PDB file of C-alpha atoms in Angstrom:
ATOM      1  CA  MET A1482       0.000   0.000   0.000  1.00 57.00           C
ATOM      2  CA  ILE A1483       2.693   2.516   1.002  1.00 68.00           C
ATOM      3  CA  ALA A1484       4.714   1.857  -2.160  1.00 58.00           C
ATOM      4  CA  GLU A1485       1.614   2.514  -4.263  1.00 63.00           C
ATOM      5  CA  ILE A1486       0.758   5.706  -2.359  1.00 52.00           C
ATOM      6  CA  HIS A1487       4.278   7.015  -3.037  1.00 58.00           C
ATOM      7  CA  ASN A1488       4.101   6.070  -6.739  1.00 60.00           C
ATOM      8  CA  LYS A1489       6.813   3.429  -6.438  1.00 62.00           C
ATOM      9  CA  ILE A1490       4.493   0.921  -8.093  1.00 61.00           C
ATOM     10  CA  SER A1491       2.555   1.843 -11.222  1.00 53.00           C
ATOM     11  CA  ARG A1492      -1.249   1.779 -11.201  1.00 53.00           C
ATOM     12  CA  SER A1493      -1.180  -1.321 -13.385  1.00 49.00           C
ATOM     13  CA  GLY A1494       1.529  -3.015 -11.320  1.00 51.00           C
ATOM     14  CA  SER A1495       3.594  -3.521 -14.480  1.00 52.00           C
ATOM     15  CA  ASN A1496       6.842  -2.492 -12.752  1.00 48.00           C
ATOM     16  CA  LEU A1497       6.269  -4.544  -9.614  1.00 52.00           C
ATOM     17  CA  SER A1498       9.103  -6.995 -10.315  1.00 51.00           C
ATOM     18  CA  ASP A1499      11.536  -4.068 -10.490  1.00 46.00           C
ATOM     19  CA  ARG A1500      10.283  -2.592  -7.218  1.00 59.00           C
ATOM     20  CA  LEU A1501      10.472  -5.512  -4.818  1.00 79.00           C
ATOM     21  CA  GLU A1502      12.683  -3.555  -2.389  1.00 86.00           C
ATOM     22  CA  ASP A1503      10.222  -0.672  -2.373  1.00 87.00           C
ATOM     23  CA  GLN A1504       7.318  -3.054  -1.806  1.00 88.00           C
ATOM     24  CA  LEU A1505       9.125  -4.761   1.097  1.00 92.00           C
ATOM     25  CA  THR A1506      10.022  -1.369   2.597  1.00 93.00           C
ATOM     26  CA  GLY A1507       6.429  -0.172   2.371  1.00 91.00           C
ATOM     27  CA  ASP A1508       4.867  -3.436   3.541  1.00 93.00           C
ATOM     28  CA  PHE A1509       7.113  -3.849   6.565  1.00 95.00           C
ATOM     29  CA  PHE A1510       7.659  -0.315   7.823  1.00 96.00           C
ATOM     30  CA  GLY A1511       4.203   0.807   6.734  1.00 94.00           C
ATOM     31  CA  ALA A1512       2.695  -1.794   9.084  1.00 95.00           C
ATOM     32  CA  ILE A1513       5.136  -1.586  11.988  1.00 96.00           C
ATOM     33  CA  ARG A1514       4.539   2.155  12.397  1.00 95.00           C
ATOM     34  CA  TYR A1515       0.990   1.320  13.550  1.00 95.00           C
ATOM     35  CA  LEU A1516       2.535  -0.142  16.702  1.00 96.00           C
ATOM     36  CA  PRO A1517       3.748   1.911  19.672  1.00 96.00           C
ATOM     37  CA  PHE A1518       7.511   2.335  19.273  1.00 97.00           C
ATOM     38  CA  GLN A1519       8.358   0.106  22.247  1.00 96.00           C
ATOM     39  CA  TYR A1520       6.437  -2.836  20.766  1.00 96.00           C
ATOM     40  CA  GLY A1521       7.522  -2.505  17.142  1.00 95.00           C
ATOM     41  CA  LEU A1522      10.479  -0.500  15.896  1.00 97.00           C
ATOM     42  CA  LYS A1523      12.386  -0.567  19.170  1.00 97.00           C
ATOM     43  CA  PRO A1524      12.820  -4.388  19.330  1.00 97.00           C
ATOM     44  CA  VAL A1525      13.837  -4.363  15.661  1.00 97.00           C
ATOM     45  CA  LEU A1526      16.375  -1.550  16.033  1.00 97.00           C
ATOM     46  CA  GLU A1527      17.864  -3.083  19.178  1.00 97.00           C
ATOM     47  CA  ALA A1528      19.537  -5.661  16.892  1.00 96.00           C
ATOM     48  CA  VAL A1529      21.569  -3.005  15.027  1.00 96.00           C
ATOM     49  CA  HIS A1530      25.332  -3.292  15.406  1.00 93.00           C
ATOM     50  CA  PHE A1531      27.723  -0.519  14.521  1.00 90.00           C
ATOM     51  CA  HIS A1532      30.580   0.060  12.130  1.00 72.00           C
ATOM     52  CA  ASP A1533      32.242   1.822  15.046  1.00 62.00           C
ATOM     53  CA  THR A1534      32.687  -1.026  17.531  1.00 57.00           C
ATOM     54  CA  ALA A1535      33.298   1.257  20.508  1.00 55.00           C
ATOM     55  CA  ARG A1536      30.963   0.662  23.446  1.00 60.00           C
ATOM     56  CA  ASP A1537      29.906   4.313  23.403  1.00 72.00           C
ATOM     57  CA  SER A1538      27.992   3.827  20.136  1.00 76.00           C
ATOM     58  CA  ALA A1539      25.920   0.927  21.471  1.00 80.00           C
ATOM     59  CA  SER A1540      25.322   2.647  24.821  1.00 85.00           C
ATOM     60  CA  CYS A1541      24.130   5.909  23.245  1.00 90.00           C
ATOM     61  CA  TRP A1542      21.941   3.948  20.823  1.00 94.00           C
ATOM     62  CA  GLU A1543      20.232   2.078  23.658  1.00 93.00           C
ATOM     63  CA  LYS A1544      19.550   5.306  25.565  1.00 93.00           C
ATOM     64  CA  LEU A1545      18.062   6.960  22.492  1.00 94.00           C
ATOM     65  CA  LEU A1546      15.799   3.988  21.797  1.00 96.00           C
ATOM     66  CA  ASP A1547      14.658   4.073  25.430  1.00 95.00           C
ATOM     67  CA  SER A1548      13.762   7.759  25.077  1.00 94.00           C
ATOM     68  CA  ILE A1549      11.201   7.120  22.307  1.00 95.00           C
ATOM     69  CA  ARG A1550       7.750   5.999  23.422  1.00 93.00           C
ATOM     70  CA  GLU A1551       4.366   5.319  21.895  1.00 96.00           C
ATOM     71  CA  TYR A1552       3.929   7.391  18.711  1.00 96.00           C
ATOM     72  CA  ASP A1553       6.208  10.355  19.440  1.00 95.00           C
ATOM     73  CA  TYR A1554       8.236   9.725  16.283  1.00 95.00           C
ATOM     74  CA  LYS A1555       7.674  10.303  12.581  1.00 95.00           C
ATOM     75  CA  VAL A1556       8.404   7.996   9.665  1.00 96.00           C
ATOM     76  CA  GLU A1557       9.038   9.444   6.198  1.00 95.00           C
ATOM     77  CA  PHE A1558       9.335   7.136   3.201  1.00 95.00           C
ATOM     78  CA  TRP A1559      11.724   7.714   0.274  1.00 93.00           C
ATOM     79  CA  PHE A1560      13.034  11.028   1.550  1.00 94.00           C
ATOM     80  CA  ARG A1561      14.405  13.059  -1.353  1.00 93.00           C
ATOM     81  CA  HIS A1562      17.491  15.242  -1.083  1.00 95.00           C
ATOM     82  CA  GLU A1563      20.159  16.514  -3.447  1.00 94.00           C
ATOM     83  CA  GLU A1564      22.362  13.642  -2.220  1.00 93.00           C
ATOM     84  CA  GLY A1565      19.780  11.042  -3.256  1.00 92.00           C
ATOM     85  CA  GLU A1566      16.643   9.284  -2.063  1.00 93.00           C
ATOM     86  CA  ILE A1567      17.015   7.263   1.126  1.00 96.00           C
ATOM     87  CA  ASP A1568      14.353   4.638   1.793  1.00 95.00           C
ATOM     88  CA  LEU A1569      13.337   5.689   5.285  1.00 96.00           C
ATOM     89  CA  ILE A1570      13.807   8.519   7.761  1.00 97.00           C
ATOM     90  CA  VAL A1571      12.742   8.046  11.396  1.00 97.00           C
ATOM     91  CA  GLU A1572      12.652  11.372  13.224  1.00 96.00           C
ATOM     92  CA  HIS A1573      12.359  12.211  16.908  1.00 96.00           C
ATOM     93  CA  PRO A1574      13.307  15.402  18.772  1.00 95.00           C
ATOM     94  CA  ASP A1575      16.326  13.546  20.212  1.00 94.00           C
ATOM     95  CA  VAL A1576      17.554  11.639  17.145  1.00 96.00           C
ATOM     96  CA  VAL A1577      17.268  11.143  13.383  1.00 97.00           C
ATOM     97  CA  ILE A1578      17.686   7.684  11.850  1.00 98.00           C
ATOM     98  CA  GLY A1579      18.124   6.983   8.148  1.00 98.00           C
ATOM     99  CA  ILE A1580      17.520   3.423   6.930  1.00 97.00           C
ATOM    100  CA  GLU A1581      18.596   2.143   3.527  1.00 96.00           C
ATOM    101  CA  VAL A1582      16.790  -1.096   2.644  1.00 95.00           C
ATOM    102  CA  LYS A1583      17.986  -3.829   0.294  1.00 93.00           C
ATOM    103  CA  TYR A1584      16.335  -7.088  -0.722  1.00 91.00           C
ATOM    104  CA  TYR A1585      17.964  -8.715  -3.765  1.00 83.00           C
ATOM    105  CA  SER A1586      20.450  -6.048  -4.816  1.00 76.00           C
ATOM    106  CA  GLY A1587      23.486  -4.436  -3.239  1.00 75.00           C
ATOM    107  CA  LEU A1588      24.455  -0.782  -3.201  1.00 78.00           C
ATOM    108  CA  SER A1589      23.549   1.155  -6.322  1.00 66.00           C
ATOM    109  CA  SER A1590      26.758   3.200  -6.551  1.00 62.00           C
ATOM    110  CA  ASP A1591      30.169   2.025  -5.452  1.00 56.00           C
ATOM    111  CA  ALA A1592      32.384   2.551  -8.472  1.00 53.00           C
ATOM    112  CA  GLU A1593      35.333   3.939  -6.516  1.00 53.00           C
ATOM    113  CA  ASP A1594      38.590   2.084  -6.157  1.00 53.00           C
ATOM    114  CA  PRO A1595      38.875   1.007  -2.488  1.00 55.00           C
ATOM    115  CA  GLU A1596      42.587   1.779  -2.666  1.00 55.00           C
ATOM    116  CA  GLU A1597      41.949   5.341  -3.753  1.00 60.00           C
ATOM    117  CA  MET A1598      41.957   7.974  -0.998  1.00 62.00           C
ATOM    118  CA  VAL A1599      38.521   9.574  -1.202  1.00 68.00           C
ATOM    119  CA  THR A1600      37.078  11.823   1.497  1.00 72.00           C
ATOM    120  CA  PRO A1601      33.491  11.545   2.813  1.00 72.00           C
ATOM    121  CA  GLU A1602      32.775  14.887   1.148  1.00 72.00           C
ATOM    122  CA  GLU A1603      33.944  13.661  -2.272  1.00 68.00           C
ATOM    123  CA  SER A1604      32.729  10.081  -2.330  1.00 81.00           C
ATOM    124  CA  CYS A1605      29.899   9.010  -4.655  1.00 85.00           C
ATOM    125  CA  HIS A1606      29.366   5.827  -2.583  1.00 88.00           C
ATOM    126  CA  GLN A1607      25.673   5.436  -1.772  1.00 91.00           C
ATOM    127  CA  LEU A1608      26.191   5.278   1.988  1.00 93.00           C
ATOM    128  CA  ALA A1609      28.583   8.215   1.899  1.00 92.00           C
ATOM    129  CA  ARG A1610      25.965  10.307   0.105  1.00 94.00           C
ATOM    130  CA  TYR A1611      23.276   9.319   2.588  1.00 96.00           C
ATOM    131  CA  SER A1612      25.562  10.210   5.482  1.00 95.00           C
ATOM    132  CA  ARG A1613      25.887  13.699   3.980  1.00 95.00           C
ATOM    133  CA  LEU A1614      22.091  13.795   3.645  1.00 96.00           C
ATOM    134  CA  LEU A1615      21.696  13.034   7.346  1.00 97.00           C
ATOM    135  CA  GLU A1616      24.388  15.543   8.262  1.00 96.00           C
ATOM    136  CA  ASP A1617      22.379  18.190   6.457  1.00 95.00           C
ATOM    137  CA  ILE A1618      19.033  17.479   8.168  1.00 96.00           C
ATOM    138  CA  ARG A1619      20.017  16.430  11.685  1.00 95.00           C
ATOM    139  CA  ASN A1620      20.069  19.971  13.113  1.00 95.00           C
ATOM    140  CA  GLY A1621      22.476  19.115  15.895  1.00 94.00           C
ATOM    141  CA  ARG A1622      20.787  15.843  16.851  1.00 96.00           C
ATOM    142  CA  PRO A1623      22.601  12.504  16.981  1.00 95.00           C
ATOM    143  CA  ALA A1624      22.194  10.848  13.571  1.00 96.00           C
ATOM    144  CA  TYR A1625      22.436   7.199  12.594  1.00 96.00           C
ATOM    145  CA  LEU A1626      22.603   5.588   9.160  1.00 96.00           C
ATOM    146  CA  ILE A1627      21.401   1.964   9.171  1.00 97.00           C
ATOM    147  CA  PHE A1628      22.037  -0.432   6.286  1.00 96.00           C
ATOM    148  CA  LEU A1629      19.351  -3.154   6.277  1.00 97.00           C
ATOM    149  CA  ALA A1630      19.721  -6.136   3.926  1.00 96.00           C
ATOM    150  CA  PRO A1631      19.706  -9.946   3.813  1.00 95.00           C
ATOM    151  CA  PHE A1632      22.674 -11.241   5.790  1.00 95.00           C
ATOM    152  CA  ASP A1633      24.912 -12.125   2.838  1.00 93.00           C
ATOM    153  CA  ILE A1634      24.546  -8.641   1.310  1.00 93.00           C
ATOM    154  CA  GLN A1635      24.788  -6.883   4.682  1.00 94.00           C
ATOM    155  CA  PHE A1636      27.941  -8.789   5.651  1.00 93.00           C
ATOM    156  CA  SER A1637      29.655  -8.048   2.340  1.00 91.00           C
ATOM    157  CA  VAL A1638      28.929  -4.324   2.560  1.00 91.00           C
ATOM    158  CA  GLU A1639      29.977  -4.192   6.209  1.00 91.00           C
ATOM    159  CA  MET A1640      33.339  -5.825   5.488  1.00 89.00           C
ATOM    160  CA  ASN A1641      33.888  -3.438   2.608  1.00 86.00           C
ATOM    161  CA  MET A1642      33.075  -0.393   4.736  1.00 86.00           C
ATOM    162  CA  ARG A1643      35.386  -1.448   7.572  1.00 82.00           C
ATOM    163  CA  GLU A1644      38.354  -0.747   5.328  1.00 74.00           C
ATOM    164  CA  ARG A1645      37.150   2.677   4.190  1.00 75.00           C
ATOM    165  CA  SER A1646      36.427   6.027   5.850  1.00 80.00           C
ATOM    166  CA  LEU A1647      33.575   7.336   3.717  1.00 87.00           C
ATOM    167  CA  ILE A1648      30.931   8.239   6.298  1.00 92.00           C
ATOM    168  CA  SER A1649      30.577  11.833   7.468  1.00 92.00           C
ATOM    169  CA  PRO A1650      32.211  12.242  10.899  1.00 89.00           C
ATOM    170  CA  GLY A1651      28.969  13.259  12.636  1.00 90.00           C
ATOM    171  CA  ILE A1652      27.071  10.166  11.466  1.00 94.00           C
ATOM    172  CA  THR A1653      27.175   6.706  13.078  1.00 94.00           C
ATOM    173  CA  LEU A1654      26.918   3.807  10.628  1.00 94.00           C
ATOM    174  CA  GLY A1655      25.066   0.674  11.731  1.00 95.00           C
ATOM    175  CA  PHE A1656      24.158  -2.657  10.147  1.00 96.00           C
ATOM    176  CA  LEU A1657      21.113  -4.879  10.428  1.00 97.00           C
ATOM    177  CA  ALA A1658      20.122  -8.107   8.641  1.00 97.00           C
ATOM    178  CA  TRP A1659      16.561  -9.055   7.735  1.00 96.00           C
ATOM    179  CA  GLU A1660      17.201 -12.409   9.397  1.00 97.00           C
ATOM    180  CA  GLN A1661      17.855 -10.565  12.679  1.00 97.00           C
ATOM    181  CA  VAL A1662      14.687  -8.529  12.223  1.00 97.00           C
ATOM    182  CA  LEU A1663      12.672 -11.742  11.942  1.00 97.00           C
ATOM    183  CA  GLU A1664      14.279 -13.174  15.077  1.00 97.00           C
ATOM    184  CA  GLN A1665      13.544  -9.963  16.982  1.00 97.00           C
ATOM    185  CA  LEU A1666       9.883 -10.134  15.997  1.00 97.00           C
ATOM    186  CA  GLN A1667       9.697 -13.795  17.021  1.00 96.00           C
ATOM    187  CA  SER A1668      11.134 -12.915  20.444  1.00 95.00           C
ATOM    188  CA  ILE A1669       8.418 -10.360  21.268  1.00 95.00           C
ATOM    189  CA  GLU A1670       6.077 -11.543  24.013  1.00 94.00           C
ATOM    190  CA  ILE A1671       2.730 -10.695  22.452  1.00 94.00           C
ATOM    191  CA  SER A1672       0.357 -12.259  24.978  1.00 93.00           C
ATOM    192  CA  SER A1673       0.049  -8.989  26.924  1.00 92.00           C
ATOM    193  CA  LEU A1674      -0.639  -6.888  23.808  1.00 96.00           C
ATOM    194  CA  ASP A1675      -4.080  -6.109  22.496  1.00 96.00           C
ATOM    195  CA  ILE A1676      -5.461  -8.238  19.681  1.00 96.00           C
ATOM    196  CA  GLY A1677      -4.765  -5.670  16.962  1.00 96.00           C
ATOM    197  CA  GLN A1678      -1.100  -5.380  17.953  1.00 97.00           C
ATOM    198  CA  GLN A1679      -0.781  -9.151  18.057  1.00 97.00           C
ATOM    199  CA  ILE A1680      -2.171  -9.416  14.519  1.00 95.00           C
ATOM    200  CA  ILE A1681       0.311  -6.838  13.184  1.00 95.00           C
ATOM    201  CA  ILE A1682       3.304  -8.626  14.713  1.00 97.00           C
ATOM    202  CA  ARG A1683       2.120 -12.021  13.445  1.00 95.00           C
ATOM    203  CA  ASP A1684       1.581 -10.610   9.948  1.00 93.00           C
ATOM    204  CA  LEU A1685       5.042  -9.004   9.901  1.00 95.00           C
ATOM    205  CA  THR A1686       6.595 -12.262  11.095  1.00 95.00           C
ATOM    206  CA  ASN A1687       4.781 -14.262   8.419  1.00 93.00           C
ATOM    207  CA  LEU A1688       5.816 -11.731   5.769  1.00 92.00           C
ATOM    208  CA  LEU A1689       9.513 -12.180   6.575  1.00 94.00           C
ATOM    209  CA  LEU A1690       9.121 -15.957   6.749  1.00 93.00           C
ATOM    210  CA  ARG A1691       7.485 -15.821   3.324  1.00 90.00           C
ATOM    211  CA  LYS A1692      10.448 -13.803   2.033  1.00 91.00           C
ATOM    212  CA  GLY A1693      12.801 -16.572   3.158  1.00 91.00           C
ATOM    213  CA  PHE A1694      14.557 -14.752   5.999  1.00 93.00           C
ATOM    214  CA  GLU A1695      14.528 -17.625   8.479  1.00 91.00           C
ATOM    215  CA  ARG A1696      18.125 -18.308   9.434  1.00 84.00           C
ATOM    216  CA  PHE A1697      19.581 -21.826   9.614  1.00 73.00           C
ATOM    217  CA  LYS A1698      20.639 -22.345  13.234  1.00 66.00           C
ATOM    218  CA  GLY A1699      22.498 -25.610  12.881  1.00 62.00           C
ATOM    219  CA  PHE A1700      21.548 -29.265  13.089  1.00 56.00           C
ATOM    220  CA  LEU A1701      21.601 -29.141  16.892  1.00 56.00           C
ATOM    221  CA  SER A1702      18.987 -26.393  17.073  1.00 54.00           C
ATOM    222  CA  GLY A1703      16.079 -27.600  19.184  1.00 56.00           C
ATOM    223  CA  ILE A1704      17.863 -30.790  20.249  1.00 55.00           C
ATOM    224  CA  GLN A1705      17.245 -29.876  23.899  1.00 58.00           C
ATOM    225  CA  HIS A1706      13.570 -30.622  23.283  1.00 58.00           C
ATOM    226  CA  ILE A1707      14.214 -34.181  22.049  1.00 58.00           C
ATOM    227  CA  SER A1708      13.804 -36.836  24.712  1.00 62.00           C
ATOM    228  CA  ILE A1709      16.300 -39.699  24.756  1.00 59.00           C
ATOM    229  CA  HIS A1710      15.161 -42.837  26.550  1.00 59.00           C
ATOM    230  CA  GLU A1711      15.854 -46.572  26.703  1.00 60.00           C
ATOM    231  CA  ASN A1712      12.623 -47.640  25.039  1.00 61.00           C
ATOM    232  CA  ALA A1713      12.944 -49.712  21.879  1.00 55.00           C
ATOM    233  CA  TYR A1714      12.599 -48.054  18.449  1.00 54.00           C
ATOM    234  CA  SER A1715      10.619 -50.179  15.980  1.00 56.00           C
ATOM    235  CA  PHE A1716      11.378 -50.309  12.266  1.00 53.00           C
ATOM    236  CA  LYS A1717      11.016 -52.722   9.350  1.00 56.00           C
ATOM    237  CA  GLY A1718      13.947 -54.421   7.685  1.00 55.00           C
ATOM    238  CA  LYS A1719      14.302 -55.655   4.109  1.00 55.00           C
ATOM    239  CA  SER A1720      12.178 -58.695   4.895  1.00 56.00           C
ATOM    240  CA  HIS A1721       9.453 -56.346   6.236  1.00 55.00           C
ATOM    241  CA  ALA A1722       9.763 -58.119   9.562  1.00 57.00           C
ATOM    242  CA  GLN A1723       9.225 -55.879  12.586  1.00 56.00           C
ATOM    243  CA  LEU A1724      12.566 -55.209  14.279  1.00 57.00           C
ATOM    244  CA  THR A1725      13.490 -53.239  17.381  1.00 58.00           C
ATOM    245  CA  ILE A1726      16.591 -51.364  18.424  1.00 56.00           C
ATOM    246  CA  ASN A1727      17.510 -49.915  21.794  1.00 58.00           C
ATOM    247  CA  TRP A1728      19.513 -46.876  22.807  1.00 58.00           C
ATOM    248  CA  PRO A1729      22.481 -46.686  23.071  1.00 59.00           C
ATOM    249  CA  VAL A1730      23.021 -48.385  19.754  1.00 58.00           C
ATOM    250  CA  ASN A1731      25.678 -51.116  19.527  1.00 62.00           C
ATOM    251  CA  VAL A1732      26.957 -51.126  15.948  1.00 59.00           C
ATOM    252  CA  SER A1733      29.768 -53.092  14.283  1.00 61.00           C
ATOM    253  CA  VAL A1734      31.026 -53.257  10.707  1.00 58.00           C
ATOM    254  CA  GLN A1735      31.115 -56.634   8.969  1.00 62.00           C
ATOM    255  CA  GLU A1736      32.249 -56.952   5.363  1.00 59.00           C
ATOM    256  CA  GLY A1737      31.646 -53.253   4.750  1.00 56.00           C
ATOM    257  CA  ASN A1738      28.112 -53.296   6.190  1.00 61.00           C
ATOM    258  CA  TYR A1739      26.801 -51.830   9.405  1.00 58.00           C
ATOM    259  CA  VAL A1740      25.393 -54.514  11.730  1.00 59.00           C
ATOM    260  CA  PHE A1741      23.197 -53.657  14.690  1.00 56.00           C
ATOM    261  CA  ASN A1742      24.129 -55.922  17.591  1.00 60.00           C
ATOM    262  CA  LYS A1743      21.730 -56.925  20.311  1.00 57.00           C
TER     263      LYS A1743
END
């Protein structure tokens, strides 16, 4: 809906396949803004980690998130500026947050040689331009630039940016993966929320599951819930006879074959 309102999707929907990032941006952030900040955006933004690994960045970020309550913030989609069009601006009297969203693609402009010495003021890198955008509109407030993408894209961009100083000095660069966003939503205790808020969080969770953002957590994930006991396990062998096997299993190898010993 939000992408259509902002003319990102044509009336006929003919350009929808080219606007999947815009649709995801509008669908997700358009819905989450209906929630009080502490139940929606705050849990999501708590998962952001910073290009600057100093503790001060994380500490200041936590305090700023704690200062925002209910609906005392404003969300602006596809904010236009001479430096470009950033996907999302979240504004509050105490902070301004710019969020650049990616789905399938990486950054749109990064043609510079990483070995070349380019200043934040000169760089045409997409994140460098958006940091200048935030510098221009922050009006003395702390300002954060968040890069949100699937983990593989986010990780690649983060590693690339660690070796370069392209962000305006007054802007803090942070990173967030869609997979983390999904996990944050799944961790919200919704039983105490009203029914409308529960529906929004469930819908957002299902949207990200549908997009394929569930992260593989290893073969041992959930193993603590599997009960191991000494009861016999029944199965059928080649002769279709009913066989049983007990735990722990006593196995030997005979002539290249595994043999279950009683």
